[in-house]
Short mmCIF file of C-alpha atoms and ligand atoms in Angstrom, two decimals:
data_model
loop_
_atom_site.label_atom_id
_atom_site.label_comp_id
_atom_site.label_asym_id
_atom_site.label_seq_id
_atom_site.Cartn_x
_atom_site.Cartn_y
_atom_site.Cartn_z
CA MET C 3 113.93 140.46 64.99
CA THR C 4 113.25 136.36 67.18
CA ASP C 5 113.95 136.61 70.82
CA PRO C 6 116.73 133.65 70.97
CA ALA C 7 113.92 132.64 74.44
CA ASP C 8 110.70 132.77 72.47
CA VAL C 9 112.21 128.72 70.14
CA THR C 10 113.44 127.48 73.19
CA ALA C 11 110.86 124.46 72.52
CA PRO C 12 109.74 124.71 77.21
CA VAL C 13 109.88 122.12 78.82
CA ALA C 14 107.63 121.39 82.12
CA CYS C 15 106.75 122.46 85.05
CA ARG C 16 108.40 121.22 88.27
CA VAL C 17 105.23 121.46 89.96
CA CYS C 18 102.32 121.53 88.04
CA GLY C 19 103.80 119.96 84.44
CA GLY C 20 102.79 123.09 82.96
CA ASP C 21 104.79 125.32 79.96
CA VAL C 22 107.81 126.61 81.02
CA THR C 23 109.07 128.84 79.09
CA GLU C 24 112.66 130.77 78.98
CA PHE C 25 113.22 133.93 79.49
CA LEU C 26 116.90 134.41 80.76
CA ASP C 27 120.51 131.87 79.36
CA LEU C 28 123.08 132.40 81.94
CA GLY C 29 125.22 129.81 79.76
CA ARG C 30 127.51 127.53 80.30
CA GLN C 31 128.40 126.74 83.74
CA PRO C 32 129.33 124.99 86.31
CA LEU C 33 128.87 123.93 90.11
CA SER C 34 128.37 126.91 92.18
CA ASP C 35 129.90 125.36 95.51
CA ARG C 36 132.67 123.11 93.74
CA PHE C 37 136.20 124.48 94.44
CA LEU C 38 138.59 122.99 92.96
CA GLU C 39 142.12 122.17 93.51
CA PRO C 40 144.51 124.05 92.15
CA ASP C 41 146.75 120.56 90.01
CA ARG C 42 142.94 118.96 89.39
CA THR C 43 140.98 120.49 87.32
CA GLU C 44 140.34 118.88 84.43
CA GLY C 45 137.01 117.25 84.16
CA GLU C 46 134.81 120.17 85.89
CA PHE C 47 131.07 119.54 85.55
CA PHE C 48 129.13 121.86 83.34
CA TYR C 49 124.95 122.73 82.81
CA ARG C 50 123.33 125.13 80.57
CA LEU C 51 122.15 127.58 83.67
CA ALA C 52 118.38 128.66 82.32
CA VAL C 53 115.78 130.36 83.81
CA GLY C 54 111.76 130.12 83.23
CA GLN C 55 108.60 130.42 83.96
CA CYS C 56 105.70 128.14 84.38
CA ALA C 57 102.19 129.86 81.98
CA ALA C 58 99.57 127.75 84.27
CA CYS C 59 101.52 128.07 88.28
CA ARG C 60 104.21 131.01 87.69
CA MET C 61 107.17 128.80 89.50
CA VAL C 62 110.52 130.33 88.68
CA GLN C 63 112.95 127.63 87.98
CA LEU C 64 115.25 125.84 86.20
CA THR C 65 114.98 124.74 83.38
CA GLU C 66 117.69 121.71 83.34
CA GLU C 67 117.84 120.39 86.76
CA VAL C 68 121.44 119.49 88.37
CA PRO C 69 121.54 116.19 90.08
CA ARG C 70 121.12 116.53 94.08
CA ASP C 71 124.64 114.03 94.72
CA LEU C 72 126.58 116.25 92.77
CA MET C 73 125.80 119.34 95.08
CA PHE C 74 124.76 117.70 98.27
CA HIS C 75 127.71 115.70 99.55
CA GLU C 76 130.49 115.16 102.28
CA GLU C 77 132.78 117.92 101.04
CA TYR C 78 130.33 120.50 100.16
CA PRO C 79 131.85 124.22 101.76
CA TYR C 80 129.09 126.55 102.99
CA HIS C 81 128.42 126.66 106.41
CA SER C 82 125.59 128.52 107.61
CA SER C 83 127.45 130.09 110.57
CA GLY C 84 129.67 132.15 109.49
CA SER C 85 128.45 134.72 109.54
CA SER C 86 127.25 137.01 112.67
CA VAL C 87 123.83 138.32 111.05
CA MET C 88 122.31 134.76 110.15
CA ARG C 89 123.24 134.27 113.99
CA GLU C 90 121.03 136.56 115.33
CA HIS C 91 118.87 135.96 112.84
CA PHE C 92 117.77 132.28 113.51
CA ALA C 93 118.43 132.63 117.21
CA GLY C 94 115.60 134.97 117.45
CA LEU C 95 113.50 132.35 114.35
CA ALA C 96 114.25 129.72 117.42
CA GLN C 97 113.09 131.59 119.71
CA ARG C 98 109.91 132.81 118.05
CA LEU C 99 109.49 129.65 117.32
CA LEU C 100 109.75 128.32 121.10
CA ASP C 101 107.45 131.31 122.35
CA THR C 102 104.77 130.26 120.23
CA GLU C 103 104.49 127.29 118.43
CA LEU C 104 106.44 124.88 120.92
CA THR C 105 104.42 125.09 124.05
CA GLY C 106 102.56 121.56 124.17
CA PRO C 107 103.47 119.19 126.27
CA ASP C 108 106.85 117.73 124.18
CA PRO C 109 106.47 119.40 121.02
CA PHE C 110 108.77 118.02 118.07
CA VAL C 111 110.48 120.58 115.55
CA VAL C 112 112.46 119.27 112.66
CA GLU C 113 114.47 121.41 110.11
CA ILE C 114 115.31 120.68 106.83
CA GLY C 115 118.70 121.30 105.76
CA CYS C 116 120.36 121.84 109.12
CA ASN C 117 123.95 122.33 108.02
CA ASP C 118 125.51 123.81 110.96
CA GLY C 119 122.97 123.63 113.68
CA ILE C 120 122.69 127.26 113.63
CA MET C 121 118.58 127.21 114.47
CA LEU C 122 118.69 124.32 115.91
CA LYS C 123 121.60 124.59 118.79
CA ALA C 124 118.73 127.31 119.93
CA VAL C 125 116.94 124.84 120.39
CA GLN C 126 118.97 121.98 121.85
CA ASP C 127 119.42 124.72 124.06
CA ALA C 128 116.47 125.45 125.00
CA GLY C 129 115.85 120.99 125.74
CA VAL C 130 113.35 121.36 123.02
CA ARG C 131 113.18 117.53 120.84
CA HIS C 132 113.91 117.87 116.89
CA LEU C 133 115.86 116.69 114.10
CA GLY C 134 117.14 118.03 111.05
CA PHE C 135 117.68 116.53 107.92
CA GLU C 136 121.45 117.48 106.26
CA PRO C 137 122.60 115.24 103.15
CA SER C 138 125.46 116.98 103.31
CA SER C 139 127.25 115.15 106.28
CA GLY C 140 130.76 117.52 106.89
CA VAL C 141 128.59 120.27 107.90
CA ALA C 142 126.32 117.50 109.82
CA LYS C 143 129.02 116.59 111.53
CA VAL C 144 129.68 119.89 112.63
CA ALA C 145 125.62 120.10 113.58
CA GLN C 146 126.12 117.07 115.65
CA ALA C 147 129.09 118.18 118.18
CA LYS C 148 127.06 120.98 118.96
CA GLY C 149 124.58 118.15 120.38
CA VAL C 150 122.32 118.91 117.22
CA ARG C 151 120.12 115.77 116.60
CA VAL C 152 120.67 115.12 113.09
CA ARG C 153 119.71 112.58 110.24
CA THR C 154 122.40 113.00 107.57
CA ASP C 155 119.58 112.73 104.64
CA PHE C 156 117.80 113.96 102.60
CA PHE C 157 113.96 114.96 103.38
CA GLU C 158 111.80 113.60 101.13
CA GLU C 159 108.61 111.76 101.63
CA ALA C 160 110.31 107.58 102.38
CA THR C 161 112.47 109.76 104.98
CA ALA C 162 110.01 111.41 106.56
CA SER C 163 107.20 108.72 106.78
CA GLU C 164 110.09 107.47 108.43
CA VAL C 165 110.36 109.90 111.20
CA ARG C 166 106.58 110.30 111.22
CA ALA C 167 106.78 106.38 112.14
CA ALA C 168 110.03 106.33 114.56
CA GLU C 169 108.57 109.62 116.13
CA GLY C 170 106.12 111.18 115.96
CA THR C 171 104.23 114.33 114.38
CA ALA C 172 106.21 117.24 114.18
CA ASP C 173 104.39 120.76 115.14
CA VAL C 174 107.09 122.32 113.26
CA ILE C 175 109.34 121.46 110.01
CA TYR C 176 111.13 124.64 109.76
CA ALA C 177 113.32 125.09 105.85
CA ALA C 178 115.69 128.37 105.62
CA ASN C 179 117.38 128.63 102.30
CA THR C 180 117.18 124.75 101.30
CA MET C 181 113.58 124.52 99.73
CA CYS C 182 114.26 126.09 97.34
CA HIS C 183 117.20 124.48 96.22
CA ILE C 184 115.30 121.80 96.07
CA PRO C 185 113.26 119.99 92.63
CA TYR C 186 110.82 117.84 94.01
CA LEU C 187 108.82 118.86 95.31
CA ASP C 188 106.45 117.29 95.65
CA SER C 189 108.01 114.40 97.72
CA VAL C 190 109.34 116.96 99.99
CA PHE C 191 105.58 118.13 100.22
CA LYS C 192 104.05 114.47 100.64
CA GLY C 193 106.44 114.30 103.12
CA VAL C 194 105.19 116.68 104.87
CA ASP C 195 101.75 116.15 104.84
CA ALA C 196 103.06 112.42 106.22
CA LEU C 197 105.02 114.57 109.19
CA LEU C 198 103.59 117.61 109.97
CA SER C 199 100.14 117.31 113.38
CA PRO C 200 96.76 118.67 111.98
CA ASP C 201 97.48 122.09 113.78
CA GLY C 202 101.25 122.22 113.08
CA VAL C 203 103.22 124.35 110.84
CA PHE C 204 105.23 124.78 107.32
CA VAL C 205 107.68 127.10 107.70
CA PHE C 206 110.25 127.91 104.78
CA GLU C 207 112.40 131.13 104.20
CA ASP C 208 114.64 131.52 100.58
CA PRO C 209 115.23 134.45 98.44
CA TYR C 210 111.86 136.53 97.87
CA LEU C 211 111.38 136.63 93.19
CA GLY C 212 110.16 140.43 94.59
CA ASP C 213 113.28 141.35 95.60
CA VAL C 214 115.62 139.68 92.43
CA VAL C 215 113.76 141.38 90.03
CA ALA C 216 113.50 144.87 92.54
CA LYS C 217 117.64 144.47 92.65
CA THR C 218 118.70 142.61 88.88
CA SER C 219 119.90 140.53 91.24
CA PHE C 220 120.70 137.48 88.94
CA ASP C 221 122.97 135.42 91.12
CA GLN C 222 120.59 134.65 93.37
CA ILE C 223 120.62 131.87 89.94
CA TYR C 224 122.40 129.60 90.64
CA ASP C 225 122.63 125.52 89.97
CA GLU C 226 121.23 125.44 93.92
CA HIS C 227 118.59 128.07 93.27
CA PHE C 228 116.29 125.75 90.87
CA PHE C 229 113.28 127.77 91.66
CA VAL C 230 112.72 131.99 92.98
CA PHE C 231 109.94 131.86 94.96
CA SER C 232 106.35 134.27 95.28
CA ALA C 233 103.67 134.31 97.27
CA GLY C 234 101.79 133.62 94.66
CA SER C 235 103.45 130.72 93.73
CA VAL C 236 104.09 129.33 96.71
CA GLN C 237 100.61 129.85 97.28
CA ALA C 238 99.68 127.75 93.80
CA ALA C 239 101.81 125.27 94.93
CA ALA C 240 101.01 124.91 98.92
CA GLU C 241 97.20 124.72 97.48
CA ARG C 242 98.17 122.00 94.85
CA PHE C 243 99.63 119.88 97.69
CA GLY C 244 96.72 120.42 100.52
CA PHE C 245 98.23 123.18 101.92
CA GLU C 246 97.44 127.01 102.77
CA LEU C 247 99.38 130.18 102.50
CA VAL C 248 98.74 131.71 105.94
CA ASP C 249 101.19 134.18 106.56
CA VAL C 250 104.28 135.90 105.06
CA ASP C 251 107.24 137.85 106.57
CA ARG C 252 109.99 139.73 104.32
CA LEU C 253 112.81 139.87 105.77
CA PRO C 254 116.33 141.56 104.51
CA VAL C 255 119.23 138.73 104.96
CA HIS C 256 120.30 137.47 101.73
CA GLY C 257 119.85 140.67 100.13
CA GLY C 258 115.77 140.01 100.51
CA GLU C 259 113.51 136.79 100.89
CA VAL C 260 109.86 135.80 102.38
CA ARG C 261 109.35 133.67 105.15
CA TYR C 262 105.90 131.71 104.61
CA TRP C 263 104.40 129.85 106.56
CA LEU C 264 101.92 127.00 105.99
CA ALA C 265 99.47 124.94 107.34
CA ARG C 266 96.41 122.36 106.28
CA ARG C 267 94.16 123.57 104.43
CA GLY C 268 91.33 125.14 106.86
CA ALA C 269 93.99 124.23 109.60
CA ARG C 270 94.78 128.75 110.43
CA THR C 271 93.33 131.81 108.97
CA PRO C 272 95.65 132.91 106.48
CA SER C 273 96.59 136.94 107.72
CA GLU C 274 95.91 140.06 106.14
CA ALA C 275 99.99 140.30 105.33
CA VAL C 276 98.92 137.48 102.19
CA ALA C 277 96.47 139.22 101.13
CA ARG C 278 98.92 142.51 101.30
CA LEU C 279 101.70 140.57 99.43
CA LEU C 280 99.69 138.75 96.29
CA ALA C 281 97.98 142.62 96.15
CA GLU C 282 101.61 144.22 95.99
CA GLU C 283 102.52 141.09 93.73
CA ALA C 284 99.66 141.92 91.42
CA ALA C 285 100.68 145.45 91.40
CA GLN C 286 104.10 144.87 90.44
CA GLN C 287 103.02 142.32 87.49
CA LEU C 288 105.94 139.54 88.95
CA GLY C 289 103.99 137.28 87.59
CA GLU C 290 103.57 138.27 83.95
CA LEU C 291 106.59 137.23 81.04
CA ALA C 292 107.23 140.27 80.37
CA THR C 293 108.54 141.74 84.10
CA LEU C 294 110.51 138.75 84.29
CA ARG C 295 111.41 139.75 80.41
CA ALA C 296 112.91 143.37 81.06
CA PHE C 297 114.93 141.66 83.80
CA ALA C 298 116.57 139.92 81.60
CA ALA C 299 117.46 142.86 80.12
CA ASN C 300 118.49 144.70 82.76
CA VAL C 301 120.92 141.82 83.46
CA THR C 302 122.67 141.96 80.45
CA ALA C 303 123.27 145.49 81.49
CA ILE C 304 124.78 145.27 84.42
CA ARG C 305 127.28 142.43 82.77
CA ASP C 306 128.86 144.83 80.82
CA ASP C 307 128.84 147.15 82.80
CA LEU C 308 130.97 144.89 85.25
CA LYS C 309 133.00 143.54 82.01
CA ALA C 310 133.65 147.45 81.27
CA LEU C 311 134.76 148.94 84.63
CA LEU C 312 136.92 146.23 85.49
CA THR C 313 138.39 146.08 82.50
CA ARG C 314 139.18 149.71 82.11
CA LEU C 315 140.76 149.51 86.20
CA ARG C 316 143.20 146.71 84.96
CA ALA C 317 144.28 148.82 82.01
CA GLU C 318 145.04 151.67 84.26
CA GLY C 319 146.69 149.48 86.35
CA ARG C 320 144.89 148.63 89.57
CA THR C 321 144.09 145.94 91.36
CA VAL C 322 141.06 144.45 92.17
CA VAL C 323 140.00 141.65 94.43
CA GLY C 324 137.08 140.09 94.50
CA TYR C 325 135.98 139.29 97.99
CA GLY C 326 133.38 136.41 99.74
CA ALA C 327 133.00 133.01 97.41
CA THR C 328 130.08 133.12 97.11
CA ALA C 329 128.06 130.02 95.33
CA LYS C 330 126.70 133.16 94.41
CA SER C 331 129.88 134.48 91.74
CA ALA C 332 129.96 131.11 90.48
CA THR C 333 127.24 132.80 88.09
CA VAL C 334 128.98 136.56 88.56
CA THR C 335 131.29 134.99 86.64
CA ASN C 336 130.43 132.22 84.30
CA PHE C 337 128.09 134.50 82.80
CA CYS C 338 130.33 137.80 82.90
CA GLY C 339 134.31 135.95 82.01
CA ILE C 340 135.50 137.01 85.06
CA GLY C 341 138.66 135.32 85.28
CA PRO C 342 141.85 136.04 87.00
CA ASP C 343 142.96 138.60 84.56
CA LEU C 344 140.35 140.86 86.25
CA VAL C 345 140.41 139.72 89.60
CA GLN C 346 143.56 138.76 91.31
CA PHE C 347 142.18 135.88 93.65
CA VAL C 348 138.73 136.42 95.81
CA CYS C 349 138.67 136.32 99.89
CA ASP C 350 137.18 133.36 101.65
CA THR C 351 136.66 133.38 105.66
CA THR C 352 135.98 129.59 104.95
CA PRO C 353 139.10 127.31 105.36
CA ASP C 354 137.03 124.68 102.94
CA LYS C 355 137.30 126.92 99.97
CA GLN C 356 140.90 128.76 101.06
CA ASN C 357 144.05 127.71 98.33
CA ARG C 358 140.65 126.51 96.34
CA LEU C 359 140.16 127.80 92.26
CA THR C 360 136.94 129.10 92.25
CA PRO C 361 134.68 127.78 90.41
CA GLY C 362 134.47 126.99 86.06
CA MET C 363 136.29 130.86 86.31
CA HIS C 364 139.45 129.52 88.29
CA ILE C 365 140.28 132.29 90.14
CA PRO C 366 142.27 132.00 93.20
CA VAL C 367 140.63 131.75 97.09
CA ARG C 368 142.66 133.21 99.84
CA PRO C 369 141.96 134.09 103.61
CA PRO C 370 141.22 137.29 104.26
CA THR C 371 144.52 137.63 106.00
CA ALA C 372 145.96 138.32 102.53
CA PHE C 373 143.32 140.99 102.16
CA SER C 374 144.36 142.94 104.50
CA GLU C 375 147.73 142.07 104.54
CA SER C 376 148.07 144.44 101.27
CA TYR C 377 144.78 145.54 100.98
CA PRO C 378 144.05 146.68 96.55
CA ASP C 379 142.54 149.17 94.68
CA TYR C 380 139.65 147.65 94.33
CA ALA C 381 137.12 144.80 95.49
CA LEU C 382 134.14 143.05 94.31
CA LEU C 383 132.02 142.68 97.14
CA PHE C 384 129.98 138.97 95.36
CA ALA C 385 129.02 138.34 99.89
CA TRP C 386 127.12 142.10 98.48
CA ASN C 387 123.61 140.91 101.17
CA HIS C 388 126.95 140.10 104.08
CA ALA C 389 127.45 144.20 103.42
CA GLU C 390 126.45 145.89 106.14
CA GLU C 391 128.67 143.14 108.04
CA ILE C 392 131.42 143.05 106.17
CA MET C 393 131.70 146.97 105.55
CA ALA C 394 131.33 147.52 109.55
CA LYS C 395 134.59 145.09 109.52
CA GLU C 396 136.45 146.21 106.97
CA GLN C 397 136.62 149.50 107.51
CA GLU C 398 140.56 150.06 106.83
CA PHE C 399 140.18 149.48 103.85
CA GLN C 400 138.33 152.37 102.80
CA GLN C 401 140.62 154.33 105.73
CA ALA C 402 142.70 153.54 103.14
CA GLY C 403 142.45 154.86 99.97
CA GLY C 404 140.33 150.97 99.23
CA ARG C 405 136.84 151.36 97.34
CA TRP C 406 134.49 148.53 96.92
CA ILE C 407 132.28 148.03 93.88
CA LEU C 408 128.64 146.30 93.51
CA TYR C 409 126.90 145.06 90.53
CA VAL C 410 123.32 145.39 92.79
CA PRO C 411 121.28 146.56 92.31
CA GLU C 412 123.90 148.10 88.85
CA VAL C 413 127.52 148.54 89.14
CA HIS C 414 128.31 151.73 91.05
CA VAL C 415 131.62 152.31 93.26
CA VAL C 416 131.63 153.08 97.02
N1 SAM I 515 119.77 126.71 106.51
C1 SAM I 515 121.34 126.96 106.20
C2 SAM I 515 120.97 128.09 106.55
O1 SAM I 515 120.36 128.83 105.84
O2 SAM I 515 121.94 129.04 105.83
C3 SAM I 515 121.65 126.29 105.27
C4 SAM I 515 121.23 126.28 103.74
S1 SAM I 515 122.34 125.79 102.53
C5 SAM I 515 122.22 126.75 101.41
C6 SAM I 515 121.20 124.51 102.39
C7 SAM I 515 121.31 123.23 102.83
O3 SAM I 515 120.30 122.09 102.60
C8 SAM I 515 122.74 122.53 102.69
O4 SAM I 515 123.05 122.31 103.65
C9 SAM I 515 122.26 121.42 101.72
O5 SAM I 515 123.47 120.35 101.66
C10 SAM I 515 120.59 121.24 102.57
N2 SAM I 515 120.08 120.43 101.12
C11 SAM I 515 119.57 120.08 100.11
N3 SAM I 515 119.16 119.16 99.56
C12 SAM I 515 118.49 119.17 101.24
C13 SAM I 515 117.03 117.57 101.34
N4 SAM I 515 116.49 117.22 100.12
N5 SAM I 515 116.41 118.00 102.71
C14 SAM I 515 117.35 118.08 103.35
N6 SAM I 515 118.37 119.16 102.61
C15 SAM I 515 118.93 119.39 101.94
P1 TMP I 516 126.55 133.34 101.32
O1 TMP I 516 126.19 134.28 100.78
O2 TMP I 516 125.89 132.66 100.75
O3 TMP I 516 125.84 133.71 103.02
O4 TMP I 516 128.10 133.15 101.26
C1 TMP I 516 129.13 134.12 101.39
C2 TMP I 516 130.20 133.47 101.58
O5 TMP I 516 131.22 134.94 101.74
C3 TMP I 516 130.58 133.07 102.72
O6 TMP I 516 131.43 132.06 101.45
C4 TMP I 516 131.72 133.32 103.68
C5 TMP I 516 131.97 134.65 103.52
N1 TMP I 516 132.06 136.21 104.08
C6 TMP I 516 133.51 135.51 104.35
O7 TMP I 516 134.59 135.38 103.70
N2 TMP I 516 133.07 137.36 105.03
C7 TMP I 516 132.57 137.44 105.61
O8 TMP I 516 132.72 138.52 106.72
C8 TMP I 516 131.15 137.18 105.52
C9 TMP I 516 130.02 137.44 106.01
C10 TMP I 516 131.50 136.24 104.47
ZN1 ZN I 517 103.77 124.76 86.86
#
């Protein structure tokens, strides 16, 4: 039998122009962060969410690009500071940059995708010169209200060059959960090349392909997550644009990430951690299409198991609600066909998501009080990456007999 993925015409890699071979089709999907007003569901935007790998540079990427203005705008609802674990994570990173990189006279740090200022607030508190790029004006205003300097704009070659001309070079350019959102990596790297000081560092952290494959966390794949990076693919991209991967940190946040440290070619000596992670990836055959096809098969199994469990619970008259109206959950609900018939509502702390409907499947979003006022029998943990934080604060739910449903790394109930 012919594998349908084999007959899909390859698209050109956004990094190197090589052939991208599709290995997973997640179907028709809406904008993952577009929460709809209940009386305005017509005309919803959909696209085909499929993911492939470049045969030349091994970069894992979407085969279709959603226009950036449809995703990042005034109403972009994601506020980074909603998680206490993430607040601590970024405060720690800011301190590390202040202690190790921002130590010269008048240091300058630029952040790509500063959101509500979760990281730059600590830099501002330390009195260090900084600038955040944030095109989503709603969250940018929240950062500005904290005293963080923000340019409400996309970081790319032109805007970065303007900053270089007006403010000089940056010692650090940093991005968290943003580089993987940017298909036009070439323009970003040219911008970094224009703006970064000769011995500066370009640091970014994003969900790690190794964790996505190991945990079958296919919900890391959605419109905003255009790339899924590995050390191998980042090293290849860095080299292409005149940079070098000089250090890596494995991070536990967001279900498993890697922080990549890039410097200009020859400016710094690569650490042993880089060689170690590259060797690990080789041993795991992370760059092999066969590995990614096996991952795709596991995704299908999770879809079938989750749908079967929810359908059975529903038939037994159990109540099930979702916890965390994450962007990731758009992939899960739309791929698995999970609507309000199976999950009554999703609770979420984000005011801009509440009293709206989830993208595509139109499940109502309610504030956390809707959860605590009348506990359901089961809670489907869409925000599984915040499991520790959420389970700690929702102990009463379990004490009342409630149970969590997780689908990473496989469907299970705790
Ligand atoms: N850094 C924060 C964090 O880790 O929680 C925010 C991450 S959020 C998932 C991604 C952010 O990147 C959004 O706020 C979005 O508006 C912003 N963004 C998207 N494209 C960008 C670009 N080209 N330049 C700067 N920011 C961008
Ligand atoms: P994220 O996985 O992309 O960070 O999104 C997490 C979502 O879950 C976000 O909409 C906020 C929500 N959330 C809660 O509702 N309660 C919580 O305790 C946490 C940590 C997040
Ligand atoms: Zn490529």
